[in-house]
PDB file of C-alpha atoms in Angstrom:
ATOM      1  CA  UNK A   1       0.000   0.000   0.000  1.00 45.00           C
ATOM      2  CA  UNK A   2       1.740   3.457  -1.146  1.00 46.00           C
ATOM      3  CA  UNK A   3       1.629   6.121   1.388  1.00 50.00           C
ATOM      4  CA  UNK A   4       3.054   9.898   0.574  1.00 51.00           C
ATOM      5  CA  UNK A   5       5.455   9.456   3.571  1.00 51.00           C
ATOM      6  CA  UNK A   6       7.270   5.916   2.541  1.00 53.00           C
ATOM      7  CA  UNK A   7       8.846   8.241  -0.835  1.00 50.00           C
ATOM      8  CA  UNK A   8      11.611  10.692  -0.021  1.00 51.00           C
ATOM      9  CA  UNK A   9      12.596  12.910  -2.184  1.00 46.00           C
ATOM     10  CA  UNK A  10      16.358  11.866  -3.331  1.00 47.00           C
ATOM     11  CA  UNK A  11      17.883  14.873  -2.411  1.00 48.00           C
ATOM     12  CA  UNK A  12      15.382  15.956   0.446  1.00 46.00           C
ATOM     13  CA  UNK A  13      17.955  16.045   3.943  1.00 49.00           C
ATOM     14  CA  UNK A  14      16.163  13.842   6.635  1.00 59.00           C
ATOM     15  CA  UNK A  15      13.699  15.600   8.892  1.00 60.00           C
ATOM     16  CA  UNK A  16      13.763  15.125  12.366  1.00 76.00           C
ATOM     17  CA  UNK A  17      11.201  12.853  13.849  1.00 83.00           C
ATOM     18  CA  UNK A  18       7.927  14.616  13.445  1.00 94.00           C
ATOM     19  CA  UNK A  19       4.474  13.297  15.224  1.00 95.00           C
ATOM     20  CA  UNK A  20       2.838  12.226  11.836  1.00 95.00           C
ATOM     21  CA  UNK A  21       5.422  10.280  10.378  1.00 95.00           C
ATOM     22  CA  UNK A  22       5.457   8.077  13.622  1.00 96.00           C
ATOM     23  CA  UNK A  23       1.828   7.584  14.180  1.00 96.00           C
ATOM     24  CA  UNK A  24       1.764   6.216  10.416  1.00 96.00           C
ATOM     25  CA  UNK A  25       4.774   4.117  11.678  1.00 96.00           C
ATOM     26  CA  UNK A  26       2.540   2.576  14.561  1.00 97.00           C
ATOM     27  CA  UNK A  27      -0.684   2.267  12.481  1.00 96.00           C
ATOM     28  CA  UNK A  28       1.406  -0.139  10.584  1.00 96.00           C
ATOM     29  CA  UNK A  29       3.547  -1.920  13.274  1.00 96.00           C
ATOM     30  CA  UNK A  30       3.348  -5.072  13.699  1.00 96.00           C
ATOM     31  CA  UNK A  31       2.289  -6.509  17.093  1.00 96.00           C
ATOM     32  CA  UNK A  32       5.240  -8.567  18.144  1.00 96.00           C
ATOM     33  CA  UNK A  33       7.770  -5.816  17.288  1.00 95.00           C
ATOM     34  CA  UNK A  34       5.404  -3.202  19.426  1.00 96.00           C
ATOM     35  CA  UNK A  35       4.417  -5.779  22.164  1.00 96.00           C
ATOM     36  CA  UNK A  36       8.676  -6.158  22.457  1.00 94.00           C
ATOM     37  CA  UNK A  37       9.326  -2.494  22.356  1.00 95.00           C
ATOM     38  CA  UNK A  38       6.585  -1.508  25.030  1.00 95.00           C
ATOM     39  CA  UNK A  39       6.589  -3.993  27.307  1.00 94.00           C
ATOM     40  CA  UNK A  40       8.084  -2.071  30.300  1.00 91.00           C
ATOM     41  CA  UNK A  41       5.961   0.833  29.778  1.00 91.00           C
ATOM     42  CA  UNK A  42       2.501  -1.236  28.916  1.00 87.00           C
ATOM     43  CA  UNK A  43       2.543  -3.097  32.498  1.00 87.00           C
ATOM     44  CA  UNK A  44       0.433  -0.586  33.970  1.00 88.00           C
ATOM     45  CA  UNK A  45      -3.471   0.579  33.291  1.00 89.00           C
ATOM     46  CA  UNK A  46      -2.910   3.695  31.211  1.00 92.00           C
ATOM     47  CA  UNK A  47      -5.835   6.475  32.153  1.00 93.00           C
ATOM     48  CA  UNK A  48      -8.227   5.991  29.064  1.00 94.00           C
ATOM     49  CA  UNK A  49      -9.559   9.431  27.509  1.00 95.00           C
ATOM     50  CA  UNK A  50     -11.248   7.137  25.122  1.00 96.00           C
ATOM     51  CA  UNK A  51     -10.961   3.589  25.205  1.00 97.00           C
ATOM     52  CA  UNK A  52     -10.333   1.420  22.211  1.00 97.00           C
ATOM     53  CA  UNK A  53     -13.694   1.385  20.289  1.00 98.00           C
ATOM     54  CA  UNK A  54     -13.471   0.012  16.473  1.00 98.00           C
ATOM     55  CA  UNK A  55     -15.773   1.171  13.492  1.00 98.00           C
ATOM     56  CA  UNK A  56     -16.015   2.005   9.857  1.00 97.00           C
ATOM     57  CA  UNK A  57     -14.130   4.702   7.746  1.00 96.00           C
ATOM     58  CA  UNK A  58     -14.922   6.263   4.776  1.00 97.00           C
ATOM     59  CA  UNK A  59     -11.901   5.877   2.230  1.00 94.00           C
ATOM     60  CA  UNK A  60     -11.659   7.914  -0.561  1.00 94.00           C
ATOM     61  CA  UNK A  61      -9.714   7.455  -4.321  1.00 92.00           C
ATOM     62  CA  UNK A  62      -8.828   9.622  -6.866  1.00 91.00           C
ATOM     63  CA  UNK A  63      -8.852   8.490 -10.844  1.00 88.00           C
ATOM     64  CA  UNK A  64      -5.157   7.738 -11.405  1.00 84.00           C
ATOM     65  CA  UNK A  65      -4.007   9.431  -8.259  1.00 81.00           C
ATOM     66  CA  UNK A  66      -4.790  12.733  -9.298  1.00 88.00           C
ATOM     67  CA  UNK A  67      -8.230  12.922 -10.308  1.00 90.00           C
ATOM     68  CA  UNK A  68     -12.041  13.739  -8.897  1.00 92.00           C
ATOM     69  CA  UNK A  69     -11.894  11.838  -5.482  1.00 93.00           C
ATOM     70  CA  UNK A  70     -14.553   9.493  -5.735  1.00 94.00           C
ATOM     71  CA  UNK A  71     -15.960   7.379  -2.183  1.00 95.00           C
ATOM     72  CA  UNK A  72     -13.665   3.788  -2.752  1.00 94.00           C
ATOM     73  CA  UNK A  73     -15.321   2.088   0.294  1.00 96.00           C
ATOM     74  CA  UNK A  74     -15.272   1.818   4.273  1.00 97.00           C
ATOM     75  CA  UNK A  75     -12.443   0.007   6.359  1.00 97.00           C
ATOM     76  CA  UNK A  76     -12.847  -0.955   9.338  1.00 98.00           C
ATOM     77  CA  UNK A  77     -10.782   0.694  12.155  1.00 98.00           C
ATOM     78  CA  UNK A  78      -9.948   1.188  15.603  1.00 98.00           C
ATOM     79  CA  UNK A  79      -9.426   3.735  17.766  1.00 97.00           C
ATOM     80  CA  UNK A  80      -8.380   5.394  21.181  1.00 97.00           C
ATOM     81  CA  UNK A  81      -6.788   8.305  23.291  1.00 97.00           C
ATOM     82  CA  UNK A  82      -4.982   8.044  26.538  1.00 96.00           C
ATOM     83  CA  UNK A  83      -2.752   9.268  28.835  1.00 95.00           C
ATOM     84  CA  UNK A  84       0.693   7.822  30.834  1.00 92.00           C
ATOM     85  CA  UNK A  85      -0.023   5.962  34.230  1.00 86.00           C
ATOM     86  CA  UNK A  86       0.677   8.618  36.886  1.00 82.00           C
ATOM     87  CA  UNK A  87       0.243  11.748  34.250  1.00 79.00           C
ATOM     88  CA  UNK A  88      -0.699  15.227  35.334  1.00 84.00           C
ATOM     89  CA  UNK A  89      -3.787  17.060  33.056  1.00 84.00           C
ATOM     90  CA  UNK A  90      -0.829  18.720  31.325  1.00 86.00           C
ATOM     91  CA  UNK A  91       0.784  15.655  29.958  1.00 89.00           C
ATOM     92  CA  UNK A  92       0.794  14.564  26.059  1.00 92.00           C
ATOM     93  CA  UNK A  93      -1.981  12.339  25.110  1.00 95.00           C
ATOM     94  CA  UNK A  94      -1.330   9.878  22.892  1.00 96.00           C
ATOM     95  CA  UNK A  95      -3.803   8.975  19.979  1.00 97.00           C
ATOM     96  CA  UNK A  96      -3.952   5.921  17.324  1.00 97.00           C
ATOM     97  CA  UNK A  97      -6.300   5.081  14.630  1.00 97.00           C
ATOM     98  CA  UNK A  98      -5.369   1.500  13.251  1.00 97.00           C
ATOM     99  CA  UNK A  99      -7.195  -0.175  10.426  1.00 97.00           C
ATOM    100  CA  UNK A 100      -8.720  -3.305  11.614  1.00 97.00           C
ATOM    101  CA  UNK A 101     -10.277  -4.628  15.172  1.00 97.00           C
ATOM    102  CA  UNK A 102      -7.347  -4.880  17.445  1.00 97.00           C
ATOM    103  CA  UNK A 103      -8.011  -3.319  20.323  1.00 97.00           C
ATOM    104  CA  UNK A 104      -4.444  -4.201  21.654  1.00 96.00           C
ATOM    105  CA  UNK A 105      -2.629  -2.777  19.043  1.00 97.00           C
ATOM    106  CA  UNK A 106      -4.077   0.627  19.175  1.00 98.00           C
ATOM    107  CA  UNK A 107      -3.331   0.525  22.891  1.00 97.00           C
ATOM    108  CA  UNK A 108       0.247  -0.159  21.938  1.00 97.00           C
ATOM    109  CA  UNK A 109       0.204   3.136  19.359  1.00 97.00           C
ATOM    110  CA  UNK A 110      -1.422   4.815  21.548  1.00 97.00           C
ATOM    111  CA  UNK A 111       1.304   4.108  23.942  1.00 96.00           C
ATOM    112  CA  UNK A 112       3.805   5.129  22.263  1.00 97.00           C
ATOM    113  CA  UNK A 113       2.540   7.976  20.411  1.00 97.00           C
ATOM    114  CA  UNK A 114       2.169   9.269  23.883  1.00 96.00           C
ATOM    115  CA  UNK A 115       5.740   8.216  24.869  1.00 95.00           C
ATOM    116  CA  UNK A 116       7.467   9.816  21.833  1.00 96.00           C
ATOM    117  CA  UNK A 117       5.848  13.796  22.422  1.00 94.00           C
ATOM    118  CA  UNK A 118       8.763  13.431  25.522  1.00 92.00           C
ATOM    119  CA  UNK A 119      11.637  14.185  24.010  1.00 92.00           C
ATOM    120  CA  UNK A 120      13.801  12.447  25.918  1.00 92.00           C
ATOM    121  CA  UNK A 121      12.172   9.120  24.987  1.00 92.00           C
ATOM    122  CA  UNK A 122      12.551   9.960  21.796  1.00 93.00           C
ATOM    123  CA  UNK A 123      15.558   8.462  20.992  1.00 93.00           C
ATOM    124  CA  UNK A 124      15.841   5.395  22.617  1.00 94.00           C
ATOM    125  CA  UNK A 125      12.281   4.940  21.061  1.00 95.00           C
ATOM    126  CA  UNK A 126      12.928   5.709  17.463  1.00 95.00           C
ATOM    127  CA  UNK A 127      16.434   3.248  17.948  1.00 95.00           C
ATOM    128  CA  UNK A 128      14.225  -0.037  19.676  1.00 95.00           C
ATOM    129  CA  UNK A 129      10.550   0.325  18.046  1.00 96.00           C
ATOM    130  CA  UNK A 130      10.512   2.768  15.197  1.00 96.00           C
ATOM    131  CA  UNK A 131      14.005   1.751  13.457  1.00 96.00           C
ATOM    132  CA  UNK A 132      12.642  -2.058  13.304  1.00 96.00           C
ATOM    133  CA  UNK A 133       9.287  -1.209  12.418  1.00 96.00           C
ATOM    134  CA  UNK A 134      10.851   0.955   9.620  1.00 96.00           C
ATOM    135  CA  UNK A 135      12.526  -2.322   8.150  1.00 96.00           C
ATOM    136  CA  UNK A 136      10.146  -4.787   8.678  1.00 96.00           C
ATOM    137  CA  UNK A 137       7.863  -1.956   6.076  1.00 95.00           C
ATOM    138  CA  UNK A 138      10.827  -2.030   4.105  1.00 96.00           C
ATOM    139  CA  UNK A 139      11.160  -5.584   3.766  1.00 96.00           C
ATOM    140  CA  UNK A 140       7.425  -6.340   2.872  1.00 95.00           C
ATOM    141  CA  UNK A 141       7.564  -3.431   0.111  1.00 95.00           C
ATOM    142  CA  UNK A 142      10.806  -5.403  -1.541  1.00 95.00           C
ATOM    143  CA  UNK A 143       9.034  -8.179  -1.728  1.00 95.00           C
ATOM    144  CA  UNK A 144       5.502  -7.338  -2.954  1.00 94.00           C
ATOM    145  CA  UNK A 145       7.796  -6.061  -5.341  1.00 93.00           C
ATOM    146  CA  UNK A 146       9.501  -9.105  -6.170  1.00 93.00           C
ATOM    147  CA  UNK A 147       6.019 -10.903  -6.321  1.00 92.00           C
ATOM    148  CA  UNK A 148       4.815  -8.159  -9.084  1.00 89.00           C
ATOM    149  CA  UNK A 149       8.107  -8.641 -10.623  1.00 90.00           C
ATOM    150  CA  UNK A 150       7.265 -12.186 -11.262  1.00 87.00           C
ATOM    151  CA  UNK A 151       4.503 -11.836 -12.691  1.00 88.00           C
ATOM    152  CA  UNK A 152       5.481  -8.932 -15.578  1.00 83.00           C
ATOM    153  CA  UNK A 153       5.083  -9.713 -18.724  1.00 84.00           C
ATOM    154  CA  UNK A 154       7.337  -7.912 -21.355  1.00 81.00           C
ATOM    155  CA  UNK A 155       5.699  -6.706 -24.966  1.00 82.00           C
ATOM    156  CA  UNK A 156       7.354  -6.302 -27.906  1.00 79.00           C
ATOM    157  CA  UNK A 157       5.957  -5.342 -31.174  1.00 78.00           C
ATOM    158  CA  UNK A 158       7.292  -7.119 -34.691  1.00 78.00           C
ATOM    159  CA  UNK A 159       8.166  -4.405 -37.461  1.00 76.00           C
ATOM    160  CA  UNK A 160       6.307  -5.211 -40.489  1.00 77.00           C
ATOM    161  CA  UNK A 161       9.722  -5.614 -43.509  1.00 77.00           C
ATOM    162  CA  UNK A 162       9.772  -2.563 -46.094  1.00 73.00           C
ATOM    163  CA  UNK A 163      10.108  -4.045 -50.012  1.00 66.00           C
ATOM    164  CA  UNK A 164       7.014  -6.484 -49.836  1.00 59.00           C
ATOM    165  CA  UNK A 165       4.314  -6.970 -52.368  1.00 59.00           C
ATOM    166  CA  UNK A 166       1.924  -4.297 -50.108  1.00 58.00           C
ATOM    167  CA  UNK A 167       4.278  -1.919 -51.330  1.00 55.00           C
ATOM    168  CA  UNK A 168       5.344  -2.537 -55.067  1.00 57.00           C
ATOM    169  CA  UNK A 169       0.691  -1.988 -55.373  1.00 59.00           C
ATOM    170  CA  UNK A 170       1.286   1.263 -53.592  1.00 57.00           C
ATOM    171  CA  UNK A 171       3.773   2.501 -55.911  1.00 55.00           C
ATOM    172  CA  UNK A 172       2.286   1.818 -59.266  1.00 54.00           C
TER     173      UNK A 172
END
């Protein structure tokens, strides 16, 4: 699935870390890597602004990717708000909207999108959950494009000779 934010410009210097590039990141995690990552900070009951609650999503297209948007169809997806155990009013909340049902792994997003607004956690976040989540998105994009690759099918086009009886008619 292309995304605007998986192409970088070739010559485009890299950004630092900015909040929608890593909630995109989590939306597309997978669990174990998350579940690994977030385990010491996921022991404890975070305070819930909105618990996990899933339901449907409009998604739009556009005609060749620049066209009229047109409605494509609803996914389903999941979604919730919270806050760190032990967090003052004034503290980040952290947000995740994940396509599909899991409750858990919106909790996990969540979690961390909450966990990277400090910078300090930054870092050693973006190193043990973002870096690996990075490849693993990587590594499925090389090979759907092997699969694709696979399956192309090269055209080429016969030229018709010059000289042949069609032409000697013409001429006369």
């Amino acid at each position: 699935m292309f995304h605007a934010f998986d192409s970088s410009a070739p010559n485009r210097p890299k950004s630092p870390l900015t909040r929608p590039d890593w909630m995109a990141l989590l939306a597309r995690a997978p669990m174990p890597v998350l579940e690994a990552a977030l385990a010491p900070h996921s022991a404890t009951a975070p305070r819930w602004m909105r618990a996990p609650e899933t339901g449907l999503m409009m998604v739009q297209g556009r005609a060749g990717g620049t066209g009229e948007r047109f409605n494509l169809g609803e996914v389903t997806v999941t979604r919730c708000a919270l806050r760190l155990p032990g967090a003052t009013q004034q503290a980040p909340v952290g947000v995740a909207y994940v396509m599909g049902r899991s409750h858990r792994h919106a909790q996990l997003a969540a979690l961390a999108d909450a966990l990277l607004q400090d910078p300090s956690q930054q870092t050693v976040l973006d190193v043990q959950l973002l870096q690996p989540v990075r490849e693993h998105l990587a590594h499925q994009q090389v090979q759907r494009q092997q699969r694709v690759q696979s399956t192309k099918v090269e055209f080429f086009t016969v030229a018709r000779e010059s000289g042949g009886a069609d032409d000697e008619e013409e001429g006369a």
